[in-house]
Each structure stands twice: as C-alpha cells, then as structure tokens.
PDB file of N, CA and C in Angstrom:
ATOM      1  N   MET A 186      -6.768  17.744  -3.084  1.00 78.00           N
ATOM      2  CA  MET A 186      -6.952  16.432  -3.703  1.00 78.00           C
ATOM      3  C   MET A 186      -5.815  15.526  -3.255  1.00 78.00           C
ATOM      4  N   LYS A 187      -6.151  14.341  -2.778  1.00 83.00           N
ATOM      5  CA  LYS A 187      -5.163  13.353  -2.375  1.00 83.00           C
ATOM      6  C   LYS A 187      -5.019  12.336  -3.532  1.00 83.00           C
ATOM      7  N   HIS A 188      -3.874  11.717  -3.517  1.00 87.00           N
ATOM      8  CA  HIS A 188      -3.559  10.696  -4.523  1.00 87.00           C
ATOM      9  C   HIS A 188      -3.341   9.372  -3.809  1.00 87.00           C
ATOM     10  N   LEU A 189      -4.224   8.417  -3.981  1.00 88.00           N
ATOM     11  CA  LEU A 189      -4.128   7.107  -3.387  1.00 88.00           C
ATOM     12  C   LEU A 189      -3.279   6.244  -4.315  1.00 88.00           C
ATOM     13  N   ILE A 190      -2.155   5.766  -3.845  1.00 91.00           N
ATOM     14  CA  ILE A 190      -1.261   4.928  -4.635  1.00 91.00           C
ATOM     15  C   ILE A 190      -1.249   3.545  -3.995  1.00 91.00           C
ATOM     16  N   ILE A 191      -1.769   2.566  -4.723  1.00 92.00           N
ATOM     17  CA  ILE A 191      -1.768   1.183  -4.243  1.00 92.00           C
ATOM     18  C   ILE A 191      -0.548   0.509  -4.858  1.00 92.00           C
ATOM     19  N   LEU A 192       0.335   0.049  -3.986  1.00 94.00           N
ATOM     20  CA  LEU A 192       1.573  -0.586  -4.399  1.00 94.00           C
ATOM     21  C   LEU A 192       1.477  -2.103  -4.150  1.00 94.00           C
ATOM     22  N   PRO A 193       1.070  -2.843  -5.173  1.00 93.00           N
ATOM     23  CA  PRO A 193       0.930  -4.290  -5.007  1.00 93.00           C
ATOM     24  C   PRO A 193       2.296  -4.956  -4.875  1.00 93.00           C
ATOM     25  N   ASN A 194       2.373  -5.872  -3.994  1.00 90.00           N
ATOM     26  CA  ASN A 194       3.623  -6.639  -3.867  1.00 90.00           C
ATOM     27  C   ASN A 194       3.365  -8.032  -3.341  1.00 90.00           C
ATOM     28  N   TYR A 195       4.158  -8.921  -3.797  1.00 89.00           N
ATOM     29  CA  TYR A 195       4.117 -10.307  -3.358  1.00 89.00           C
ATOM     30  C   TYR A 195       5.515 -10.878  -3.500  1.00 89.00           C
ATOM     31  N   LYS A 196       6.175 -11.050  -2.396  1.00 90.00           N
ATOM     32  CA  LYS A 196       7.518 -11.595  -2.312  1.00 90.00           C
ATOM     33  C   LYS A 196       8.600 -10.672  -2.900  1.00 90.00           C
ATOM     34  N   GLU A 197       8.308  -9.350  -3.021  1.00 92.00           N
ATOM     35  CA  GLU A 197       9.344  -8.426  -3.384  1.00 92.00           C
ATOM     36  C   GLU A 197      10.279  -8.252  -2.199  1.00 92.00           C
ATOM     37  N   THR A 198      11.536  -7.973  -2.506  1.00 94.00           N
ATOM     38  CA  THR A 198      12.497  -7.738  -1.452  1.00 94.00           C
ATOM     39  C   THR A 198      12.248  -6.389  -0.796  1.00 94.00           C
ATOM     40  N   LEU A 199      12.733  -6.253   0.404  1.00 95.00           N
ATOM     41  CA  LEU A 199      12.655  -4.989   1.125  1.00 95.00           C
ATOM     42  C   LEU A 199      13.316  -3.897   0.298  1.00 95.00           C
ATOM     43  N   ASP A 200      14.465  -4.182  -0.290  1.00 96.00           N
ATOM     44  CA  ASP A 200      15.207  -3.205  -1.076  1.00 96.00           C
ATOM     45  C   ASP A 200      14.451  -2.753  -2.314  1.00 96.00           C
ATOM     46  N   THR A 201      13.762  -3.679  -2.965  1.00 96.00           N
ATOM     47  CA  THR A 201      12.984  -3.307  -4.145  1.00 96.00           C
ATOM     48  C   THR A 201      11.850  -2.349  -3.760  1.00 96.00           C
ATOM     49  N   LEU A 202      11.130  -2.658  -2.718  1.00 96.00           N
ATOM     50  CA  LEU A 202      10.046  -1.794  -2.263  1.00 96.00           C
ATOM     51  C   LEU A 202      10.575  -0.464  -1.731  1.00 96.00           C
ATOM     52  N   ARG A 203      11.688  -0.506  -1.065  1.00 97.00           N
ATOM     53  CA  ARG A 203      12.306   0.714  -0.579  1.00 97.00           C
ATOM     54  C   ARG A 203      12.687   1.654  -1.734  1.00 97.00           C
ATOM     55  N   GLU A 204      13.243   1.098  -2.791  1.00 97.00           N
ATOM     56  CA  GLU A 204      13.612   1.887  -3.962  1.00 97.00           C
ATOM     57  C   GLU A 204      12.382   2.559  -4.584  1.00 97.00           C
ATOM     58  N   THR A 205      11.309   1.818  -4.718  1.00 96.00           N
ATOM     59  CA  THR A 205      10.081   2.363  -5.265  1.00 96.00           C
ATOM     60  C   THR A 205       9.556   3.517  -4.391  1.00 96.00           C
ATOM     61  N   LEU A 206       9.569   3.289  -3.072  1.00 98.00           N
ATOM     62  CA  LEU A 206       9.083   4.315  -2.137  1.00 98.00           C
ATOM     63  C   LEU A 206       9.964   5.553  -2.143  1.00 98.00           C
ATOM     64  N   PHE A 207      11.281   5.378  -2.300  1.00 97.00           N
ATOM     65  CA  PHE A 207      12.175   6.531  -2.402  1.00 97.00           C
ATOM     66  C   PHE A 207      11.831   7.371  -3.632  1.00 97.00           C
ATOM     67  N   VAL A 208      11.547   6.751  -4.733  1.00 97.00           N
ATOM     68  CA  VAL A 208      11.176   7.487  -5.947  1.00 97.00           C
ATOM     69  C   VAL A 208       9.880   8.265  -5.720  1.00 97.00           C
ATOM     70  N   LEU A 209       8.880   7.585  -5.139  1.00 97.00           N
ATOM     71  CA  LEU A 209       7.602   8.284  -4.864  1.00 97.00           C
ATOM     72  C   LEU A 209       7.805   9.428  -3.864  1.00 97.00           C
ATOM     73  N   ALA A 210       8.628   9.204  -2.866  1.00 98.00           N
ATOM     74  CA  ALA A 210       8.889  10.217  -1.843  1.00 98.00           C
ATOM     75  C   ALA A 210       9.646  11.418  -2.377  1.00 98.00           C
ATOM     76  N   SER A 211      10.349  11.242  -3.501  1.00 97.00           N
ATOM     77  CA  SER A 211      11.091  12.354  -4.065  1.00 97.00           C
ATOM     78  C   SER A 211      10.205  13.349  -4.787  1.00 97.00           C
ATOM     79  N   HIS A 212       8.957  13.020  -5.047  1.00 96.00           N
ATOM     80  CA  HIS A 212       8.045  13.928  -5.719  1.00 96.00           C
ATOM     81  C   HIS A 212       7.740  15.123  -4.768  1.00 96.00           C
ATOM     82  N   PRO A 213       7.674  16.318  -5.329  1.00 95.00           N
ATOM     83  CA  PRO A 213       7.579  17.539  -4.485  1.00 95.00           C
ATOM     84  C   PRO A 213       6.433  17.561  -3.490  1.00 95.00           C
ATOM     85  N   ASN A 214       5.283  17.032  -3.831  1.00 93.00           N
ATOM     86  CA  ASN A 214       4.146  17.115  -2.901  1.00 93.00           C
ATOM     87  C   ASN A 214       3.783  15.778  -2.252  1.00 93.00           C
ATOM     88  N   ALA A 215       4.681  14.848  -2.250  1.00 96.00           N
ATOM     89  CA  ALA A 215       4.375  13.524  -1.725  1.00 96.00           C
ATOM     90  C   ALA A 215       3.918  13.574  -0.253  1.00 96.00           C
ATOM     91  N   HIS A 216       4.583  14.387   0.526  1.00 95.00           N
ATOM     92  CA  HIS A 216       4.250  14.431   1.965  1.00 95.00           C
ATOM     93  C   HIS A 216       2.920  15.133   2.242  1.00 95.00           C
ATOM     94  N   GLN A 217       2.422  15.880   1.258  1.00 94.00           N
ATOM     95  CA  GLN A 217       1.138  16.565   1.406  1.00 94.00           C
ATOM     96  C   GLN A 217      -0.046  15.841   0.754  1.00 94.00           C
ATOM     97  N   SER A 218       0.255  15.025  -0.256  1.00 92.00           N
ATOM     98  CA  SER A 218      -0.874  14.518  -0.993  1.00 92.00           C
ATOM     99  C   SER A 218      -0.906  13.020  -1.300  1.00 92.00           C
ATOM    100  N   TYR A 219       0.187  12.300  -1.012  1.00 93.00           N
ATOM    101  CA  TYR A 219       0.230  10.867  -1.370  1.00 93.00           C
ATOM    102  C   TYR A 219      -0.219  10.009  -0.191  1.00 93.00           C
ATOM    103  N   ARG A 220      -1.240   9.181  -0.450  1.00 92.00           N
ATOM    104  CA  ARG A 220      -1.618   8.140   0.484  1.00 92.00           C
ATOM    105  C   ARG A 220      -1.121   6.844  -0.165  1.00 92.00           C
ATOM    106  N   VAL A 221      -0.143   6.218   0.408  1.00 95.00           N
ATOM    107  CA  VAL A 221       0.447   5.001  -0.148  1.00 95.00           C
ATOM    108  C   VAL A 221      -0.067   3.794   0.626  1.00 95.00           C
ATOM    109  N   VAL A 222      -0.529   2.816  -0.099  1.00 94.00           N
ATOM    110  CA  VAL A 222      -1.002   1.559   0.509  1.00 94.00           C
ATOM    111  C   VAL A 222      -0.149   0.417  -0.022  1.00 94.00           C
ATOM    112  N   LEU A 223       0.528  -0.262   0.854  1.00 96.00           N
ATOM    113  CA  LEU A 223       1.291  -1.444   0.504  1.00 96.00           C
ATOM    114  C   LEU A 223       0.287  -2.597   0.481  1.00 96.00           C
ATOM    115  N   ALA A 224      -0.043  -3.081  -0.698  1.00 94.00           N
ATOM    116  CA  ALA A 224      -1.053  -4.168  -0.857  1.00 94.00           C
ATOM    117  C   ALA A 224      -0.314  -5.488  -0.820  1.00 94.00           C
ATOM    118  N   CYS A 225      -0.406  -6.129   0.333  1.00 90.00           N
ATOM    119  CA  CYS A 225       0.410  -7.320   0.590  1.00 90.00           C
ATOM    120  C   CYS A 225      -0.419  -8.583   0.702  1.00 90.00           C
ATOM    121  N   GLU A 226       0.264  -9.689   0.759  1.00 91.00           N
ATOM    122  CA  GLU A 226      -0.336 -11.016   0.879  1.00 91.00           C
ATOM    123  C   GLU A 226      -0.053 -11.556   2.271  1.00 91.00           C
ATOM    124  N   MET A 227      -1.123 -11.863   3.015  1.00 90.00           N
ATOM    125  CA  MET A 227      -1.005 -12.375   4.392  1.00 90.00           C
ATOM    126  C   MET A 227      -0.155 -13.643   4.436  1.00 90.00           C
ATOM    127  N   ALA A 228      -0.233 -14.464   3.399  1.00 88.00           N
ATOM    128  CA  ALA A 228       0.474 -15.754   3.404  1.00 88.00           C
ATOM    129  C   ALA A 228       1.979 -15.615   3.224  1.00 88.00           C
ATOM    130  N   GLU A 229       2.433 -14.422   2.838  1.00 90.00           N
ATOM    131  CA  GLU A 229       3.882 -14.261   2.603  1.00 90.00           C
ATOM    132  C   GLU A 229       4.623 -14.273   3.953  1.00 90.00           C
ATOM    133  N   THR A 230       5.640 -15.101   4.008  1.00 92.00           N
ATOM    134  CA  THR A 230       6.457 -15.179   5.224  1.00 92.00           C
ATOM    135  C   THR A 230       7.184 -13.889   5.455  1.00 92.00           C
ATOM    136  N   GLY A 231       7.062 -13.347   6.696  1.00 94.00           N
ATOM    137  CA  GLY A 231       7.790 -12.131   7.050  1.00 94.00           C
ATOM    138  C   GLY A 231       7.194 -10.849   6.576  1.00 94.00           C
ATOM    139  N   VAL A 232       5.980 -10.875   6.018  1.00 94.00           N
ATOM    140  CA  VAL A 232       5.397  -9.662   5.438  1.00 94.00           C
ATOM    141  C   VAL A 232       5.155  -8.591   6.492  1.00 94.00           C
ATOM    142  N   THR A 233       4.732  -8.947   7.667  1.00 94.00           N
ATOM    143  CA  THR A 233       4.427  -7.957   8.705  1.00 94.00           C
ATOM    144  C   THR A 233       5.706  -7.198   9.117  1.00 94.00           C
ATOM    145  N   ASP A 234       6.800  -7.917   9.267  1.00 96.00           N
ATOM    146  CA  ASP A 234       8.065  -7.240   9.592  1.00 96.00           C
ATOM    147  C   ASP A 234       8.479  -6.298   8.467  1.00 96.00           C
ATOM    148  N   LYS A 235       8.340  -6.778   7.234  1.00 96.00           N
ATOM    149  CA  LYS A 235       8.718  -5.987   6.069  1.00 96.00           C
ATOM    150  C   LYS A 235       7.938  -4.680   6.004  1.00 96.00           C
ATOM    151  N   VAL A 236       6.617  -4.749   6.133  1.00 96.00           N
ATOM    152  CA  VAL A 236       5.814  -3.522   6.008  1.00 96.00           C
ATOM    153  C   VAL A 236       6.014  -2.599   7.216  1.00 96.00           C
ATOM    154  N   ASN A 237       6.212  -3.169   8.403  1.00 97.00           N
ATOM    155  CA  ASN A 237       6.467  -2.326   9.557  1.00 97.00           C
ATOM    156  C   ASN A 237       7.756  -1.513   9.364  1.00 97.00           C
ATOM    157  N   ILE A 238       8.773  -2.133   8.827  1.00 97.00           N
ATOM    158  CA  ILE A 238      10.028  -1.412   8.566  1.00 97.00           C
ATOM    159  C   ILE A 238       9.797  -0.280   7.568  1.00 97.00           C
ATOM    160  N   LEU A 239       9.076  -0.572   6.487  1.00 98.00           N
ATOM    161  CA  LEU A 239       8.834   0.432   5.455  1.00 98.00           C
ATOM    162  C   LEU A 239       7.950   1.574   5.981  1.00 98.00           C
ATOM    163  N   ILE A 240       6.931   1.229   6.715  1.00 97.00           N
ATOM    164  CA  ILE A 240       6.046   2.276   7.282  1.00 97.00           C
ATOM    165  C   ILE A 240       6.821   3.180   8.216  1.00 97.00           C
ATOM    166  N   GLU A 241       7.666   2.589   9.052  1.00 97.00           N
ATOM    167  CA  GLU A 241       8.467   3.415   9.954  1.00 97.00           C
ATOM    168  C   GLU A 241       9.443   4.326   9.145  1.00 97.00           C
ATOM    169  N   GLU A 242      10.100   3.758   8.191  1.00 97.00           N
ATOM    170  CA  GLU A 242      11.078   4.524   7.382  1.00 97.00           C
ATOM    171  C   GLU A 242      10.435   5.646   6.598  1.00 97.00           C
ATOM    172  N   PHE A 243       9.217   5.470   6.103  1.00 98.00           N
ATOM    173  CA  PHE A 243       8.611   6.445   5.215  1.00 98.00           C
ATOM    174  C   PHE A 243       7.420   7.165   5.818  1.00 98.00           C
ATOM    175  N   SER A 244       7.228   7.091   7.121  1.00 96.00           N
ATOM    176  CA  SER A 244       6.070   7.702   7.739  1.00 96.00           C
ATOM    177  C   SER A 244       5.988   9.205   7.577  1.00 96.00           C
ATOM    178  N   THR A 245       7.111   9.873   7.463  1.00 96.00           N
ATOM    179  CA  THR A 245       7.101  11.318   7.269  1.00 96.00           C
ATOM    180  C   THR A 245       7.215  11.727   5.795  1.00 96.00           C
ATOM    181  N   ALA A 246       7.416  10.791   4.921  1.00 97.00           N
ATOM    182  CA  ALA A 246       7.607  11.116   3.509  1.00 97.00           C
ATOM    183  C   ALA A 246       6.273  11.301   2.759  1.00 97.00           C
ATOM    184  N   PHE A 247       5.218  10.714   3.309  1.00 97.00           N
ATOM    185  CA  PHE A 247       3.928  10.747   2.662  1.00 97.00           C
ATOM    186  C   PHE A 247       2.854  11.283   3.579  1.00 97.00           C
ATOM    187  N   PHE A 248       1.741  11.726   3.016  1.00 94.00           N
ATOM    188  CA  PHE A 248       0.615  12.161   3.829  1.00 94.00           C
ATOM    189  C   PHE A 248       0.151  10.990   4.702  1.00 94.00           C
ATOM    190  N   GLU A 249       0.200   9.787   4.117  1.00 93.00           N
ATOM    191  CA  GLU A 249      -0.181   8.581   4.847  1.00 93.00           C
ATOM    192  C   GLU A 249       0.472   7.392   4.162  1.00 93.00           C
ATOM    193  N   ILE A 250       0.923   6.453   4.980  1.00 96.00           N
ATOM    194  CA  ILE A 250       1.380   5.177   4.431  1.00 96.00           C
ATOM    195  C   ILE A 250       0.805   4.086   5.316  1.00 96.00           C
ATOM    196  N   SER A 251       0.247   3.068   4.686  1.00 95.00           N
ATOM    197  CA  SER A 251      -0.386   1.981   5.442  1.00 95.00           C
ATOM    198  C   SER A 251      -0.254   0.707   4.606  1.00 95.00           C
ATOM    199  N   CYS A 252      -0.792  -0.386   5.151  1.00 95.00           N
ATOM    200  CA  CYS A 252      -0.765  -1.613   4.409  1.00 95.00           C
ATOM    201  C   CYS A 252      -2.091  -2.361   4.549  1.00 95.00           C
ATOM    202  N   THR A 253      -2.341  -3.208   3.616  1.00 93.00           N
ATOM    203  CA  THR A 253      -3.468  -4.152   3.690  1.00 93.00           C
ATOM    204  C   THR A 253      -2.896  -5.539   3.475  1.00 93.00           C
ATOM    205  N   LEU A 254      -3.535  -6.498   4.091  1.00 92.00           N
ATOM    206  CA  LEU A 254      -3.067  -7.910   3.996  1.00 92.00           C
ATOM    207  C   LEU A 254      -4.198  -8.762   3.421  1.00 92.00           C
ATOM    208  N   HIS A 255      -4.024  -9.214   2.209  1.00 92.00           N
ATOM    209  CA  HIS A 255      -5.008 -10.073   1.535  1.00 92.00           C
ATOM    210  C   HIS A 255      -5.067 -11.398   2.301  1.00 92.00           C
ATOM    211  N   PRO A 256      -6.249 -11.763   2.806  1.00 87.00           N
ATOM    212  CA  PRO A 256      -6.409 -13.026   3.565  1.00 87.00           C
ATOM    213  C   PRO A 256      -6.132 -14.266   2.697  1.00 87.00           C
ATOM    214  N   ARG A 257      -5.775 -15.312   3.346  1.00 81.00           N
ATOM    215  CA  ARG A 257      -5.475 -16.581   2.653  1.00 81.00           C
ATOM    216  C   ARG A 257      -6.709 -17.361   2.221  1.00 81.00           C
ATOM    217  N   ASP A 258      -7.799 -17.146   2.882  1.00 77.00           N
ATOM    218  CA  ASP A 258      -8.920 -18.060   2.753  1.00 77.00           C
ATOM    219  C   ASP A 258     -10.118 -17.553   1.970  1.00 77.00           C
ATOM    220  N   ILE A 259      -9.925 -16.654   1.010  1.00 79.00           N
ATOM    221  CA  ILE A 259     -11.041 -16.182   0.201  1.00 79.00           C
ATOM    222  C   ILE A 259     -11.197 -17.118  -0.982  1.00 79.00           C
ATOM    223  N   GLU A 260     -12.346 -17.743  -1.042  1.00 79.00           N
ATOM    224  CA  GLU A 260     -12.605 -18.720  -2.090  1.00 79.00           C
ATOM    225  C   GLU A 260     -12.523 -18.069  -3.478  1.00 79.00           C
ATOM    226  N   GLY A 261     -11.804 -18.714  -4.373  1.00 78.00           N
ATOM    227  CA  GLY A 261     -11.673 -18.223  -5.724  1.00 78.00           C
ATOM    228  C   GLY A 261     -10.556 -17.216  -5.954  1.00 78.00           C
ATOM    229  N   GLU A 262      -9.842 -16.866  -4.892  1.00 76.00           N
ATOM    230  CA  GLU A 262      -8.746 -15.895  -5.017  1.00 76.00           C
ATOM    231  C   GLU A 262      -7.438 -16.565  -4.693  1.00 76.00           C
ATOM    232  N   ALA A 263      -6.467 -16.392  -5.544  1.00 76.00           N
ATOM    233  CA  ALA A 263      -5.133 -16.958  -5.346  1.00 76.00           C
ATOM    234  C   ALA A 263      -4.242 -15.874  -4.749  1.00 76.00           C
ATOM    235  N   ALA A 264      -3.158 -16.316  -4.129  1.00 74.00           N
ATOM    236  CA  ALA A 264      -2.163 -15.383  -3.621  1.00 74.00           C
ATOM    237  C   ALA A 264      -1.473 -14.714  -4.814  1.00 74.00           C
ATOM    238  N   GLY A 265      -1.331 -13.424  -4.757  1.00 76.00           N
ATOM    239  CA  GLY A 265      -0.648 -12.713  -5.854  1.00 76.00           C
ATOM    240  C   GLY A 265      -1.018 -11.254  -5.909  1.00 76.00           C
ATOM    241  N   LYS A 266      -0.363 -10.533  -6.801  1.00 83.00           N
ATOM    242  CA  LYS A 266      -0.527  -9.085  -6.865  1.00 83.00           C
ATOM    243  C   LYS A 266      -1.918  -8.624  -7.230  1.00 83.00           C
ATOM    244  N   SER A 267      -2.572  -9.291  -8.184  1.00 82.00           N
ATOM    245  CA  SER A 267      -3.910  -8.824  -8.567  1.00 82.00           C
ATOM    246  C   SER A 267      -4.912  -8.978  -7.437  1.00 82.00           C
ATOM    247  N   SER A 268      -4.829 -10.081  -6.720  1.00 85.00           N
ATOM    248  CA  SER A 268      -5.707 -10.295  -5.568  1.00 85.00           C
ATOM    249  C   SER A 268      -5.398  -9.278  -4.477  1.00 85.00           C
ATOM    250  N   ASN A 269      -4.118  -8.934  -4.335  1.00 83.00           N
ATOM    251  CA  ASN A 269      -3.732  -7.960  -3.303  1.00 83.00           C
ATOM    252  C   ASN A 269      -4.300  -6.570  -3.638  1.00 83.00           C
ATOM    253  N   VAL A 270      -4.272  -6.219  -4.905  1.00 85.00           N
ATOM    254  CA  VAL A 270      -4.834  -4.915  -5.339  1.00 85.00           C
ATOM    255  C   VAL A 270      -6.347  -4.880  -5.102  1.00 85.00           C
ATOM    256  N   ALA A 271      -7.044  -5.931  -5.493  1.00 85.00           N
ATOM    257  CA  ALA A 271      -8.478  -5.984  -5.298  1.00 85.00           C
ATOM    258  C   ALA A 271      -8.838  -5.873  -3.818  1.00 85.00           C
ATOM    259  N   TRP A 272      -8.100  -6.620  -2.984  1.00 85.00           N
ATOM    260  CA  TRP A 272      -8.337  -6.561  -1.527  1.00 85.00           C
ATOM    261  C   TRP A 272      -8.045  -5.162  -0.986  1.00 85.00           C
ATOM    262  N   ALA A 273      -6.941  -4.567  -1.393  1.00 87.00           N
ATOM    263  CA  ALA A 273      -6.553  -3.239  -0.902  1.00 87.00           C
ATOM    264  C   ALA A 273      -7.644  -2.219  -1.286  1.00 87.00           C
ATOM    265  N   THR A 274      -8.174  -2.318  -2.486  1.00 85.00           N
ATOM    266  CA  THR A 274      -9.222  -1.378  -2.914  1.00 85.00           C
ATOM    267  C   THR A 274     -10.444  -1.517  -2.053  1.00 85.00           C
ATOM    268  N   ARG A 275     -10.866  -2.758  -1.829  1.00 86.00           N
ATOM    269  CA  ARG A 275     -12.046  -3.008  -0.983  1.00 86.00           C
ATOM    270  C   ARG A 275     -11.791  -2.524   0.455  1.00 86.00           C
ATOM    271  N   GLU A 276     -10.607  -2.807   0.961  1.00 87.00           N
ATOM    272  CA  GLU A 276     -10.262  -2.464   2.339  1.00 87.00           C
ATOM    273  C   GLU A 276     -10.195  -0.938   2.526  1.00 87.00           C
ATOM    274  N   MET A 277      -9.600  -0.255   1.583  1.00 84.00           N
ATOM    275  CA  MET A 277      -9.521   1.211   1.727  1.00 84.00           C
ATOM    276  C   MET A 277     -10.907   1.828   1.611  1.00 84.00           C
ATOM    277  N   ASN A 278     -11.762   1.277   0.788  1.00 80.00           N
ATOM    278  CA  ASN A 278     -13.125   1.764   0.706  1.00 80.00           C
ATOM    279  C   ASN A 278     -13.883   1.494   2.019  1.00 80.00           C
ATOM    280  N   ARG A 279     -13.618   0.326   2.615  1.00 83.00           N
ATOM    281  CA  ARG A 279     -14.258  -0.026   3.890  1.00 83.00           C
ATOM    282  C   ARG A 279     -13.787   0.922   4.981  1.00 83.00           C
ATOM    283  N   ARG A 280     -12.523   1.221   5.026  1.00 79.00           N
ATOM    284  CA  ARG A 280     -11.953   2.120   6.047  1.00 79.00           C
ATOM    285  C   ARG A 280     -12.548   3.503   5.969  1.00 79.00           C
ATOM    286  N   ASN A 281     -12.731   3.991   4.726  1.00 74.00           N
ATOM    287  CA  ASN A 281     -13.247   5.318   4.547  1.00 74.00           C
ATOM    288  C   ASN A 281     -13.720   5.438   3.085  1.00 74.00           C
ATOM    289  N   SER A 282     -14.994   5.409   2.903  1.00 64.00           N
ATOM    290  CA  SER A 282     -15.548   5.395   1.519  1.00 64.00           C
ATOM    291  C   SER A 282     -15.236   6.667   0.768  1.00 64.00           C
ATOM    292  N   SER A 283     -14.907   7.753   1.435  1.00 64.00           N
ATOM    293  CA  SER A 283     -14.551   8.966   0.733  1.00 64.00           C
ATOM    294  C   SER A 283     -13.193   8.847   0.034  1.00 64.00           C
ATOM    295  N   TYR A 284     -12.366   7.875   0.451  1.00 58.00           N
ATOM    296  CA  TYR A 284     -11.073   7.658  -0.212  1.00 58.00           C
ATOM    297  C   TYR A 284     -11.277   7.476  -1.728  1.00 58.00           C
ATOM    298  N   MET A 285     -12.306   6.728  -2.080  1.00 60.00           N
ATOM    299  CA  MET A 285     -12.484   6.363  -3.473  1.00 60.00           C
ATOM    300  C   MET A 285     -13.151   7.491  -4.262  1.00 60.00           C
ATOM    301  N   MET A 286     -13.808   8.401  -3.617  1.00 61.00           N
ATOM    302  CA  MET A 286     -14.501   9.488  -4.287  1.00 61.00           C
ATOM    303  C   MET A 286     -13.663  10.755  -4.384  1.00 61.00           C
ATOM    304  N   GLU A 287     -12.761  10.984  -3.454  1.00 60.00           N
ATOM    305  CA  GLU A 287     -12.075  12.247  -3.340  1.00 60.00           C
ATOM    306  C   GLU A 287     -10.598  12.169  -3.733  1.00 60.00           C
ATOM    307  N   GLN A 288     -10.228  11.130  -4.405  1.00 66.00           N
ATOM    308  CA  GLN A 288      -8.820  10.955  -4.730  1.00 66.00           C
ATOM    309  C   GLN A 288      -8.614  10.467  -6.135  1.00 66.00           C
ATOM    310  N   ILE A 289      -7.401  10.703  -6.616  1.00 72.00           N
ATOM    311  CA  ILE A 289      -6.898  10.071  -7.799  1.00 72.00           C
ATOM    312  C   ILE A 289      -6.341   8.732  -7.332  1.00 72.00           C
ATOM    313  N   ILE A 290      -6.622   7.645  -8.016  1.00 73.00           N
ATOM    314  CA  ILE A 290      -6.160   6.326  -7.594  1.00 73.00           C
ATOM    315  C   ILE A 290      -5.244   5.775  -8.670  1.00 73.00           C
ATOM    316  N   THR A 291      -4.056   5.328  -8.232  1.00 74.00           N
ATOM    317  CA  THR A 291      -3.083   4.776  -9.110  1.00 74.00           C
ATOM    318  C   THR A 291      -2.588   3.438  -8.560  1.00 74.00           C
ATOM    319  N   VAL A 292      -2.373   2.466  -9.419  1.00 73.00           N
ATOM    320  CA  VAL A 292      -1.786   1.189  -9.026  1.00 73.00           C
ATOM    321  C   VAL A 292      -0.451   1.085  -9.698  1.00 73.00           C
TER     322      VAL A 292
END
C-alpha cells in the first residue's frame, strides 16, 4: 500500500517546505511507501526552481516525489492552496487512476 501525500503550498519559503519534507522523510517507511506531491501554483514567481531543488534533494527519501502546477487560467478558481490541492488530485488521477484507488491519501 502506498501513501499519497499532497503537500499544498503557495508562497511558502524553500526552508519551510524543506523542514516539512525532512519530517516526512524521517518516517521509517517513507522511501518505500510515500508518494509526495508538491501541489503548487503556476503563477508563483520562482516555483519551478523551488520544486526542482526540493525534488533533487529528496528524490531518494521517498518512493516518489513530484509536483503539480495549478494553471492560472481556470475560470472560477483563484490562486491558493485549496485550488492547488484540487488540481493536484485531478492531475494525479489523470496520470494514473490507480493512484486514487490503491493508496491512502493525505493532505
């Protein structure tokens, strides 16, 4: 059983996200069972650099670490954490629908 962890963020500092990921990585089975998704906002300045740094730093700490980028132009959706979580959930399901059926999901 894998554990999908959606980590919403919008304008968090690199250090804040790094601290959260260190805590998650300290769990005994993180490298075997945690799929971490950084749920980000495309409109955030520097977000790509930030997630690339984190993915590189934590690539061996988790079973999988990736990111999703909530687009700017979805009608009725504002930039922010809740929109980022909703987008990440839809995107992970689009990438592989078994993610949602075969995992524990935590936000």
